[in-house]
Amino acid sequence: MTKAFFLHGAMYARYDLERDRGDDGYPKPVTAGWSGIDGTGFESGIDAAVSLGNGKLYFFRGSSYLRIDEGRLAVDGEPAGIGDAWGGFSAAGFGDSLDSAVNWGNGKVYFFRGDSYLRYDIAGDRVDDGYPQPVAGNWPGFAEAGFTDGIEGGFVTGSGKAYFFRRGHYVRYDIAGDRVDDGYPLPVAGNWPGLAEAGFADSVDAVWTPAGAARPITPVGGRLTPGDHVWYFDGQVSMSQEIPRAAWFPGSTGPTDYQGHGKEIFQFVVHADGTIFRGQPHMRGFPGSYAWLNNNPGNITGLPGGPDYGQYQGKFNWHNFLIFPTREAGFRAIATFLRTASCPKRGPYRDLSILDAFECYAPASDGNNPVKYAQAVAEAAGVPTSTPVGSLDDAQMRLMQDKIAEVEGAIPGDVLTADSPELPQEIRNLL
């Protein structure tokens, strides 16, 4: 289910966008939602929040930011300075405070401060040229709605709309039409069931949705297309990036708590050659890992609007893993990625040593051992870990690709077709 999060002071509420109501049991203290936040200075309130789609959520407070691992719901590193880590923010005058941030779902994030805003390129890790700009005159309908300054938060939905909040009111923005819809602003009270009761009717400090969660969870036209993935459990299907635990297992207490039903959950990935891969990637060591299901032996991740590595465009699996039409395409993408992509906050992979590159490619925060990983791939290529990635020739890169695929561990699952008897009828109905 798609959720939106509203935060005010030390408390937050969770809103179910599909049921159009606040979830029961809220508000809750921020410290109850994300472990490790107590003592960071962010437990009593934040100024803005945004999920970038890389499995990380970022909280901003004053001139500092805090990174959160969305899978573990835990702080991932110490607070750091915004101006030191977010390219171009200081030069734009956004390094010492922010009002709000909205991930636009196309590889860009809009950050607002006072009556100005800037556009940030996620892949390039920098503010786009020509910013900041005034809100007035650049967001049609905002001036008439009184939203030219002090925007408190917002998010984009899978229906082509964005919602922005300010001082107890909100507007709905039509992305394709590039304008505020008629009839807005409206008060939050009475239009967002449960938020007023939770104490969020007059103002909020931050609003966000997990990046990717706002994408439509049903196939366009009710039909699956190549690159789509579907979770299946007991006759239920979902195209959410993650298993919809809240819907399928009410009372689930953590990202791996399937209340004893983990072995009954399957994922199906539709491919262009007519095959349908089936696996259980959420179960460690079980058939059908993500690397295999996605034809992505390097477990490369991406973002909407990101570079084309030969993947199905606009299709993402859990953790924003890219999905490729063939294993060969996914294997080639490893070299292309390492030679052309950039590591956030560090620069192009090609300019980094193998050791530095794999601290970014396979960070310890995701449960990896980047030092051991770098040693393995460097040894396979016959070079030291201090070797710049960009200096590897094709033969050395191929050896490193083989080792990466081995480390990532593609475990085969089942290859089905539309007429396979093992294919559930609920999946068959979507083909």
CSV table of C-alpha atoms in Angstrom, one decimal:
chain,number,residue,atom,x,y,z
A,1,MET,CA,0.0,0.0,0.0
A,2,THR,CA,1.2,3.5,-0.8
A,3,LYS,CA,1.8,5.6,2.3
A,4,ALA,CA,2.5,9.3,3.0
A,5,PHE,CA,4.3,10.4,6.1
A,6,PHE,CA,3.5,13.7,7.9
A,7,LEU,CA,5.8,15.0,10.6
A,8,HIS,CA,5.3,17.8,13.1
A,9,GLY,CA,7.6,18.4,16.0
A,10,ALA,CA,8.6,15.1,17.6
A,11,MET,CA,5.6,13.2,16.3
A,12,TYR,CA,4.6,11.7,12.9
A,13,ALA,CA,1.5,10.3,11.3
A,14,ARG,CA,1.2,7.7,8.5
A,15,TYR,CA,-1.5,8.2,5.8
A,16,ASP,CA,-2.8,5.4,3.6
A,17,LEU,CA,-3.2,7.0,0.1
A,18,GLU,CA,-5.2,4.1,-1.3
A,19,ARG,CA,-7.8,4.0,1.5
A,20,ASP,CA,-7.6,7.8,1.9
A,21,ARG,CA,-7.3,7.9,5.6
A,22,GLY,CA,-4.8,8.1,8.4
A,23,ASP,CA,-3.5,4.8,9.7
A,24,ASP,CA,-4.7,3.7,13.1
A,25,GLY,CA,-2.3,4.1,16.1
A,26,TYR,CA,-0.8,7.4,15.1
A,27,PRO,CA,0.7,9.8,15.8
A,28,LYS,CA,3.8,8.2,17.2
A,29,PRO,CA,7.1,9.7,18.3
A,30,VAL,CA,9.8,10.0,15.6
A,31,THR,CA,12.0,7.8,17.9
A,32,ALA,CA,9.5,5.0,17.5
A,33,GLY,CA,9.6,5.1,13.7
A,34,TRP,CA,13.4,5.1,13.1
A,35,SER,CA,15.9,3.5,15.4
A,36,GLY,CA,19.0,5.4,16.3
A,37,ILE,CA,17.5,8.8,15.8
A,38,ASP,CA,17.4,9.6,19.5
A,39,GLY,CA,20.4,11.7,20.5
A,40,THR,CA,21.1,12.9,16.9
A,41,GLY,CA,19.3,16.3,17.4
A,42,PHE,CA,16.7,15.2,14.9
A,43,GLU,CA,14.4,13.5,17.4
A,44,SER,CA,12.6,16.7,18.3
A,45,GLY,CA,11.8,17.9,14.8
A,46,ILE,CA,13.0,18.2,11.2
A,47,ASP,CA,12.7,20.9,8.5
A,48,ALA,CA,12.3,18.6,5.4
A,49,ALA,CA,12.5,15.0,4.3
A,50,VAL,CA,12.9,13.2,1.0
A,51,SER,CA,13.4,9.7,-0.2
A,52,LEU,CA,15.7,9.5,-3.2
A,53,GLY,CA,14.8,6.0,-4.4
A,54,ASN,CA,18.1,4.4,-3.5
A,55,GLY,CA,16.8,2.9,-0.3
A,56,LYS,CA,17.7,6.0,1.7
A,57,LEU,CA,15.6,8.6,3.3
A,58,TYR,CA,17.1,12.0,4.2
A,59,PHE,CA,16.0,14.2,7.1
A,60,PHE,CA,17.1,17.9,7.1
A,61,ARG,CA,17.3,20.1,10.2
A,62,GLY,CA,19.0,23.5,10.1
A,63,SER,CA,22.3,23.1,8.2
A,64,SER,CA,22.6,19.4,8.8
A,65,TYR,CA,21.1,16.2,7.3
A,66,LEU,CA,20.7,12.7,8.5
A,67,ARG,CA,20.5,9.6,6.3
A,68,ILE,CA,18.0,6.8,7.1
A,69,ASP,CA,18.1,3.3,5.7
A,70,GLU,CA,14.5,2.7,4.6
A,71,GLY,CA,14.8,-1.1,4.7
A,72,ARG,CA,16.0,-1.3,8.2
A,73,LEU,CA,14.1,1.9,9.4
A,74,ALA,CA,17.3,2.9,11.1
A,75,VAL,CA,19.8,5.8,11.1
A,76,ASP,CA,22.6,5.2,8.6
A,77,GLY,CA,25.5,7.4,9.6
A,78,GLU,CA,26.2,10.5,11.6
A,79,PRO,CA,24.6,13.9,11.0
A,80,ALA,CA,26.5,15.9,8.4
A,81,GLY,CA,26.5,19.3,6.9
A,82,ILE,CA,24.2,20.0,3.9
A,83,GLY,CA,26.7,22.4,2.3
A,84,ASP,CA,29.5,19.9,2.5
A,85,ALA,CA,27.7,17.0,0.8
A,86,TRP,CA,24.9,18.3,-1.5
A,87,GLY,CA,26.5,19.7,-4.6
A,88,GLY,CA,25.6,23.3,-5.2
A,89,PHE,CA,23.4,23.9,-2.2
A,90,SER,CA,25.8,26.4,-0.5
A,91,ALA,CA,26.3,28.4,-3.7
A,92,ALA,CA,22.5,28.5,-4.1
A,93,GLY,CA,22.0,29.8,-0.5
A,94,PHE,CA,20.4,26.5,0.6
A,95,GLY,CA,23.2,25.2,2.7
A,96,ASP,CA,22.0,26.4,6.1
A,97,SER,CA,18.3,25.6,6.1
A,98,LEU,CA,15.5,24.1,4.0
A,99,ASP,CA,11.7,24.3,4.1
A,100,SER,CA,10.7,21.2,2.1
A,101,ALA,CA,11.7,18.8,-0.6
A,102,VAL,CA,9.7,16.8,-3.2
A,103,ASN,CA,11.0,13.9,-5.3
A,104,TRP,CA,9.4,14.5,-8.7
A,105,GLY,CA,9.9,10.9,-9.7
A,106,ASN,CA,11.9,11.7,-12.9
A,107,GLY,CA,15.4,11.8,-11.4
A,108,LYS,CA,14.9,15.4,-10.0
A,109,VAL,CA,14.1,16.7,-6.6
A,110,TYR,CA,12.7,20.2,-5.9
A,111,PHE,CA,13.9,21.9,-2.7
A,112,PHE,CA,12.1,24.9,-1.3
A,113,ARG,CA,13.3,27.6,1.0
A,114,GLY,CA,11.3,30.8,1.6
A,115,ASP,CA,10.1,32.1,-1.7
A,116,SER,CA,12.7,30.3,-3.8
A,117,TYR,CA,13.4,26.8,-5.0
A,118,LEU,CA,16.0,24.8,-6.7
A,119,ARG,CA,16.1,21.6,-8.8
A,120,TYR,CA,18.5,18.9,-7.8
A,121,ASP,CA,19.7,16.2,-10.2
A,122,ILE,CA,19.9,12.9,-8.3
A,123,ALA,CA,22.2,11.0,-10.7
A,124,GLY,CA,24.6,14.0,-11.1
A,125,ASP,CA,24.5,14.8,-7.4
A,126,ARG,CA,24.3,18.5,-8.1
A,127,VAL,CA,21.9,21.5,-8.4
A,128,ASP,CA,20.9,22.1,-12.0
A,129,ASP,CA,22.2,25.2,-13.7
A,130,GLY,CA,20.1,28.3,-13.4
A,131,TYR,CA,18.8,27.8,-9.9
A,132,PRO,CA,17.6,29.0,-7.5
A,133,GLN,CA,14.5,30.5,-9.0
A,134,PRO,CA,11.5,32.3,-7.4
A,135,VAL,CA,8.4,30.2,-6.8
A,136,ALA,CA,6.2,33.0,-8.1
A,137,GLY,CA,5.9,32.8,-11.8
A,138,ASN,CA,7.4,29.3,-12.1
A,139,TRP,CA,4.7,27.3,-10.5
A,140,PRO,CA,1.4,28.3,-12.2
A,141,GLY,CA,-1.4,28.7,-9.7
A,142,PHE,CA,0.8,28.9,-6.6
A,143,ALA,CA,0.6,32.7,-6.3
A,144,GLU,CA,-3.2,32.7,-6.5
A,145,ALA,CA,-3.3,30.0,-3.9
A,146,GLY,CA,-0.9,31.9,-1.6
A,147,PHE,CA,1.8,29.2,-1.9
A,148,THR,CA,4.7,31.4,-3.1
A,149,ASP,CA,6.6,31.0,0.2
A,150,GLY,CA,6.8,28.8,3.2
A,151,ILE,CA,5.9,25.5,1.5
A,152,GLU,CA,6.0,22.9,4.3
A,153,GLY,CA,6.1,19.7,2.3
A,154,GLY,CA,4.7,17.7,-0.6
A,155,PHE,CA,4.7,14.5,-2.6
A,156,VAL,CA,4.0,13.1,-6.1
A,157,THR,CA,1.4,10.4,-6.7
A,158,GLY,CA,1.2,7.7,-9.3
A,159,SER,CA,-1.8,9.4,-10.9
A,160,GLY,CA,0.1,12.4,-12.3
A,161,LYS,CA,-0.7,14.7,-9.4
A,162,ALA,CA,1.4,16.3,-6.7
A,163,TYR,CA,0.2,17.7,-3.4
A,164,PHE,CA,1.8,20.6,-1.6
A,165,PHE,CA,1.0,21.7,2.0
A,166,ARG,CA,1.3,25.1,3.7
A,167,ARG,CA,-0.2,26.4,7.0
A,168,GLY,CA,-3.2,24.1,7.2
A,169,HIS,CA,-4.0,24.1,3.5
A,170,TYR,CA,-3.0,22.2,0.5
A,171,VAL,CA,-3.1,22.4,-3.3
A,172,ARG,CA,-3.2,19.6,-5.9
A,173,TYR,CA,-0.9,20.2,-8.8
A,174,ASP,CA,-1.4,18.6,-12.2
A,175,ILE,CA,2.1,17.5,-13.5
A,176,ALA,CA,1.2,17.1,-17.2
A,177,GLY,CA,-0.8,20.4,-17.2
A,178,ASP,CA,1.9,22.2,-15.1
A,179,ARG,CA,-0.6,24.0,-13.0
A,180,VAL,CA,-2.6,23.9,-9.8
A,181,ASP,CA,-6.0,22.2,-10.3
A,182,ASP,CA,-9.1,24.3,-10.1
A,183,GLY,CA,-10.8,24.7,-6.7
A,184,TYR,CA,-7.6,24.8,-4.6
A,185,PRO,CA,-6.4,25.6,-2.0
A,186,LEU,CA,-8.5,23.6,0.5
A,187,PRO,CA,-8.1,23.0,4.2
A,188,VAL,CA,-6.4,19.9,5.4
A,189,ALA,CA,-9.0,19.5,8.1
A,190,GLY,CA,-12.0,17.7,6.7
A,191,ASN,CA,-10.2,16.6,3.5
A,192,TRP,CA,-7.5,14.3,5.0
A,193,PRO,CA,-9.3,12.0,7.4
A,194,GLY,CA,-7.4,11.3,10.5
A,195,LEU,CA,-4.8,14.1,10.2
A,196,ALA,CA,-6.8,16.6,12.2
A,197,GLU,CA,-7.4,14.1,15.0
A,198,ALA,CA,-3.6,13.4,15.0
A,199,GLY,CA,-2.9,17.1,15.4
A,200,PHE,CA,-1.7,17.8,11.9
A,201,ALA,CA,-4.4,20.1,10.6
A,202,ASP,CA,-2.8,23.5,11.1
A,203,SER,CA,0.8,22.9,10.0
A,204,VAL,CA,3.4,20.2,9.3
A,205,ASP,CA,7.2,20.3,9.3
A,206,ALA,CA,7.8,17.7,6.6
A,207,VAL,CA,5.8,15.4,4.2
A,208,TRP,CA,7.1,12.6,2.1
A,209,THR,CA,6.5,9.2,0.5
A,210,PRO,CA,9.0,6.5,0.0
A,211,ALA,CA,10.5,7.1,-3.5
A,212,GLY,CA,8.9,4.7,-6.0
A,213,ALA,CA,5.9,4.1,-3.7
A,214,ALA,CA,3.9,6.6,-5.6
A,215,ARG,CA,4.1,4.6,-8.9
A,216,PRO,CA,0.9,2.9,-9.9
A,217,ILE,CA,0.6,-0.5,-8.3
A,218,THR,CA,-1.5,-2.0,-11.1
A,219,PRO,CA,-0.5,-2.5,-14.7
A,220,VAL,CA,-1.6,0.0,-17.2
A,221,GLY,CA,-4.7,-1.3,-18.9
A,222,GLY,CA,-4.7,-4.3,-16.4
A,223,ARG,CA,-2.0,-6.1,-18.4
A,224,LEU,CA,1.6,-6.9,-17.5
A,225,THR,CA,4.3,-5.8,-19.9
A,226,PRO,CA,7.9,-6.9,-20.1
A,227,GLY,CA,9.9,-5.8,-17.1
A,228,ASP,CA,6.9,-5.9,-14.7
A,229,HIS,CA,7.2,-7.8,-11.5
A,230,VAL,CA,4.4,-9.1,-9.3
A,231,TRP,CA,4.4,-10.4,-5.7
A,232,TYR,CA,2.0,-13.3,-5.1
A,233,PHE,CA,0.6,-14.7,-1.8
A,234,ASP,CA,-2.5,-16.8,-1.2
A,235,GLY,CA,-4.3,-15.5,-4.3
A,236,GLN,CA,-3.3,-11.9,-3.8
A,237,VAL,CA,-1.1,-9.9,-6.2
A,238,SER,CA,0.8,-6.7,-5.8
A,239,MET,CA,3.2,-4.7,-8.1
A,240,SER,CA,4.6,-2.7,-5.2
A,241,GLN,CA,8.4,-2.7,-5.1
A,242,GLU,CA,8.4,-4.4,-1.7
A,243,ILE,CA,6.1,-7.1,-0.3
A,244,PRO,CA,3.0,-5.2,1.0
A,245,ARG,CA,3.5,-6.5,4.5
A,246,ALA,CA,1.0,-4.1,6.1
A,247,ALA,CA,-1.8,-5.3,3.8
A,248,TRP,CA,-1.0,-9.0,3.7
A,249,PHE,CA,0.3,-9.5,7.3
A,250,PRO,CA,-1.4,-7.0,9.6
A,251,GLY,CA,0.7,-6.7,12.8
A,252,SER,CA,4.0,-7.4,11.0
A,253,THR,CA,6.7,-5.8,13.1
A,254,GLY,CA,9.7,-5.6,10.7
A,255,PRO,CA,10.8,-5.8,7.1
A,256,THR,CA,11.4,-9.6,7.3
A,257,ASP,CA,8.4,-10.4,9.5
A,258,TYR,CA,6.0,-12.4,7.2
A,259,GLN,CA,4.3,-14.0,10.2
A,260,GLY,CA,5.5,-17.5,9.2
A,261,HIS,CA,4.4,-17.2,5.6
A,262,GLY,CA,7.7,-16.3,3.9
A,263,LYS,CA,7.9,-19.6,2.1
A,264,GLU,CA,4.4,-19.1,0.6
A,265,ILE,CA,5.3,-15.7,-1.1
A,266,PHE,CA,6.6,-15.7,-4.7
A,267,GLN,CA,7.7,-13.0,-7.1
A,268,PHE,CA,7.1,-13.3,-10.9
A,269,VAL,CA,9.0,-11.2,-13.4
A,270,VAL,CA,7.7,-10.9,-17.0
A,271,HIS,CA,10.3,-10.9,-19.8
A,272,ALA,CA,10.2,-9.9,-23.5
A,273,ASP,CA,10.9,-13.4,-24.8
A,274,GLY,CA,7.6,-14.7,-23.3
A,275,THR,CA,9.2,-16.3,-20.3
A,276,ILE,CA,8.0,-15.6,-16.7
A,277,PHE,CA,10.7,-16.0,-14.0
A,278,ARG,CA,9.5,-17.2,-10.6
A,279,GLY,CA,11.5,-16.9,-7.4
A,280,GLN,CA,11.6,-16.1,-3.7
A,281,PRO,CA,14.2,-13.4,-3.5
A,282,HIS,CA,13.0,-12.3,0.0
A,283,MET,CA,14.2,-15.7,1.4
A,284,ARG,CA,17.9,-15.9,1.8
A,285,GLY,CA,19.4,-18.8,-0.2
A,286,PHE,CA,16.0,-19.8,-1.8
A,287,PRO,CA,15.6,-20.3,-5.6
A,288,GLY,CA,15.1,-17.2,-7.7
A,289,SER,CA,17.3,-14.3,-6.3
A,290,TYR,CA,16.9,-10.7,-7.4
A,291,ALA,CA,20.0,-10.9,-9.6
A,292,TRP,CA,18.5,-13.9,-11.4
A,293,LEU,CA,14.9,-12.7,-11.6
A,294,ASN,CA,16.0,-9.3,-13.0
A,295,ASN,CA,18.7,-10.6,-15.4
A,296,ASN,CA,20.9,-8.3,-13.4
A,297,PRO,CA,24.0,-10.2,-12.3
A,298,GLY,CA,25.6,-7.0,-10.9
A,299,ASN,CA,22.5,-6.0,-8.9
A,300,ILE,CA,22.7,-2.5,-10.5
A,301,THR,CA,20.2,0.0,-9.2
A,302,GLY,CA,18.8,3.1,-10.9
A,303,LEU,CA,16.3,5.9,-10.7
A,304,PRO,CA,13.4,7.1,-12.9
A,305,GLY,CA,14.9,9.1,-15.8
A,306,GLY,CA,18.4,7.7,-15.2
A,307,PRO,CA,20.9,6.4,-17.7
A,308,ASP,CA,20.0,3.7,-20.2
A,309,TYR,CA,22.1,0.6,-19.6
A,310,GLY,CA,20.0,-1.7,-21.7
A,311,GLN,CA,17.3,-2.3,-19.1
A,312,TYR,CA,13.5,-2.2,-19.4
A,313,GLN,CA,12.8,1.5,-19.2
A,314,GLY,CA,10.9,2.7,-16.2
A,315,LYS,CA,10.8,-0.8,-14.5
A,316,PHE,CA,12.4,-1.3,-11.1
A,317,ASN,CA,12.3,-4.1,-8.6
A,318,TRP,CA,13.0,-4.0,-4.8
A,319,HIS,CA,15.8,-1.6,-3.8
A,320,ASN,CA,15.4,0.0,-7.3
A,321,PHE,CA,17.2,-2.9,-9.0
A,322,LEU,CA,17.1,-2.5,-12.7
A,323,ILE,CA,15.4,-5.3,-14.8
A,324,PHE,CA,17.1,-6.4,-18.1
A,325,PRO,CA,15.6,-8.4,-21.0
A,326,THR,CA,18.5,-10.9,-21.0
A,327,ARG,CA,21.3,-11.9,-18.7
A,328,GLU,CA,23.8,-10.9,-21.3
A,329,ALA,CA,22.4,-7.3,-21.3
A,330,GLY,CA,22.6,-7.2,-17.5
A,331,PHE,CA,26.2,-8.5,-17.6
A,332,ARG,CA,27.3,-5.9,-20.1
A,333,ALA,CA,25.7,-3.2,-18.0
A,334,ILE,CA,28.2,-3.9,-15.2
A,335,ALA,CA,31.1,-2.5,-17.2
A,336,THR,CA,29.0,0.3,-18.7
A,337,PHE,CA,27.9,1.3,-15.2
A,338,LEU,CA,31.4,1.3,-13.7
A,339,ARG,CA,32.8,3.3,-16.6
A,340,THR,CA,30.1,5.9,-16.9
A,341,ALA,CA,28.1,6.2,-13.6
A,342,SER,CA,29.0,8.4,-10.6
A,343,CYS,CA,29.1,7.5,-6.9
A,344,PRO,CA,27.0,10.0,-5.0
A,345,LYS,CA,29.2,12.4,-3.0
A,346,ARG,CA,32.4,10.9,-4.5
A,347,GLY,CA,32.3,11.4,-8.3
A,348,PRO,CA,32.6,9.1,-11.3
A,349,TYR,CA,33.5,5.5,-10.5
A,350,ARG,CA,36.1,5.5,-13.3
A,351,ASP,CA,38.1,8.1,-11.2
A,352,LEU,CA,38.0,6.1,-8.0
A,353,SER,CA,40.2,3.3,-6.9
A,354,ILE,CA,38.7,-0.2,-6.8
A,355,LEU,CA,38.5,0.0,-3.0
A,356,ASP,CA,36.8,3.4,-3.0
A,357,ALA,CA,34.5,2.4,-5.8
A,358,PHE,CA,33.2,-0.7,-4.0
A,359,GLU,CA,32.7,1.2,-0.8
A,360,CYS,CA,30.0,2.9,-2.9
A,361,TYR,CA,28.9,0.0,-5.1
A,362,ALA,CA,28.4,-2.3,-2.2
A,363,PRO,CA,28.2,-0.1,1.0
A,364,ALA,CA,28.6,-1.6,4.4
A,365,SER,CA,25.3,0.1,5.3
A,366,ASP,CA,23.5,-2.5,3.1
A,367,GLY,CA,25.1,-5.4,4.9
A,368,ASN,CA,28.1,-5.8,2.5
A,369,ASN,CA,31.8,-6.0,3.3
A,370,PRO,CA,33.2,-3.6,0.7
A,371,VAL,CA,36.8,-4.2,1.6
A,372,LYS,CA,36.5,-7.9,1.1
A,373,TYR,CA,34.4,-7.3,-2.1
A,374,ALA,CA,37.1,-4.9,-3.5
A,375,GLN,CA,39.9,-7.4,-2.7
A,376,ALA,CA,38.0,-10.2,-4.5
A,377,VAL,CA,37.3,-8.3,-7.7
A,378,ALA,CA,40.8,-6.8,-7.8
A,379,GLU,CA,42.4,-10.2,-7.3
A,380,ALA,CA,40.3,-11.6,-10.1
A,381,ALA,CA,41.5,-8.8,-12.4
A,382,GLY,CA,45.1,-9.3,-11.3
A,383,VAL,CA,45.5,-5.7,-10.0
A,384,PRO,CA,45.8,-4.1,-6.5
A,385,THR,CA,42.7,-2.5,-4.9
A,386,SER,CA,44.4,1.0,-5.4
A,387,THR,CA,44.0,0.6,-9.2
A,388,PRO,CA,41.6,3.3,-10.7
A,389,VAL,CA,38.6,1.7,-12.2
A,390,GLY,CA,39.0,3.7,-15.4
A,391,SER,CA,42.5,2.2,-16.0
A,392,LEU,CA,41.2,-1.4,-16.4
A,393,ASP,CA,41.3,-2.7,-20.0
A,394,ASP,CA,38.5,-4.8,-21.4
A,395,ALA,CA,40.0,-8.1,-20.4
A,396,GLN,CA,40.5,-7.0,-16.8
A,397,MET,CA,37.0,-5.5,-16.7
A,398,ARG,CA,35.6,-8.8,-17.9
A,399,LEU,CA,37.3,-10.7,-15.2
A,400,MET,CA,36.0,-8.2,-12.6
A,401,GLN,CA,32.5,-8.5,-14.1
A,402,ASP,CA,32.7,-12.3,-13.6
A,403,LYS,CA,33.7,-11.9,-10.0
A,404,ILE,CA,31.0,-9.3,-9.3
A,405,ALA,CA,28.4,-11.7,-10.7
A,406,GLU,CA,29.8,-14.5,-8.5
A,407,VAL,CA,29.7,-12.3,-5.4
A,408,GLU,CA,26.2,-11.0,-6.0
A,409,GLY,CA,25.0,-14.6,-6.3
A,410,ALA,CA,22.3,-15.1,-8.9
A,411,ILE,CA,20.4,-18.2,-7.7
A,412,PRO,CA,18.2,-19.6,-10.5
A,413,GLY,CA,14.5,-20.1,-9.9
A,414,ASP,CA,11.8,-21.4,-12.2
A,415,VAL,CA,11.2,-20.4,-15.9
A,416,LEU,CA,7.6,-20.5,-16.8
A,417,THR,CA,5.4,-19.4,-19.7
A,418,ALA,CA,1.8,-18.2,-19.9
A,419,ASP,CA,0.5,-21.7,-20.3
A,420,SER,CA,2.6,-23.3,-17.5
A,421,PRO,CA,0.3,-25.1,-15.0
A,422,GLU,CA,2.4,-23.7,-12.1
A,423,LEU,CA,1.4,-20.1,-13.0
A,424,PRO,CA,-1.3,-18.9,-10.6
A,425,GLN,CA,-4.6,-17.9,-12.3
A,426,GLU,CA,-4.3,-14.5,-10.8
A,427,ILE,CA,-1.1,-13.9,-12.6
A,428,ARG,CA,-2.4,-15.4,-15.8
A,429,ASN,CA,-5.3,-13.0,-15.8
A,430,LEU,CA,-2.9,-10.1,-16.0
A,431,LEU,CA,-1.0,-11.4,-19.0
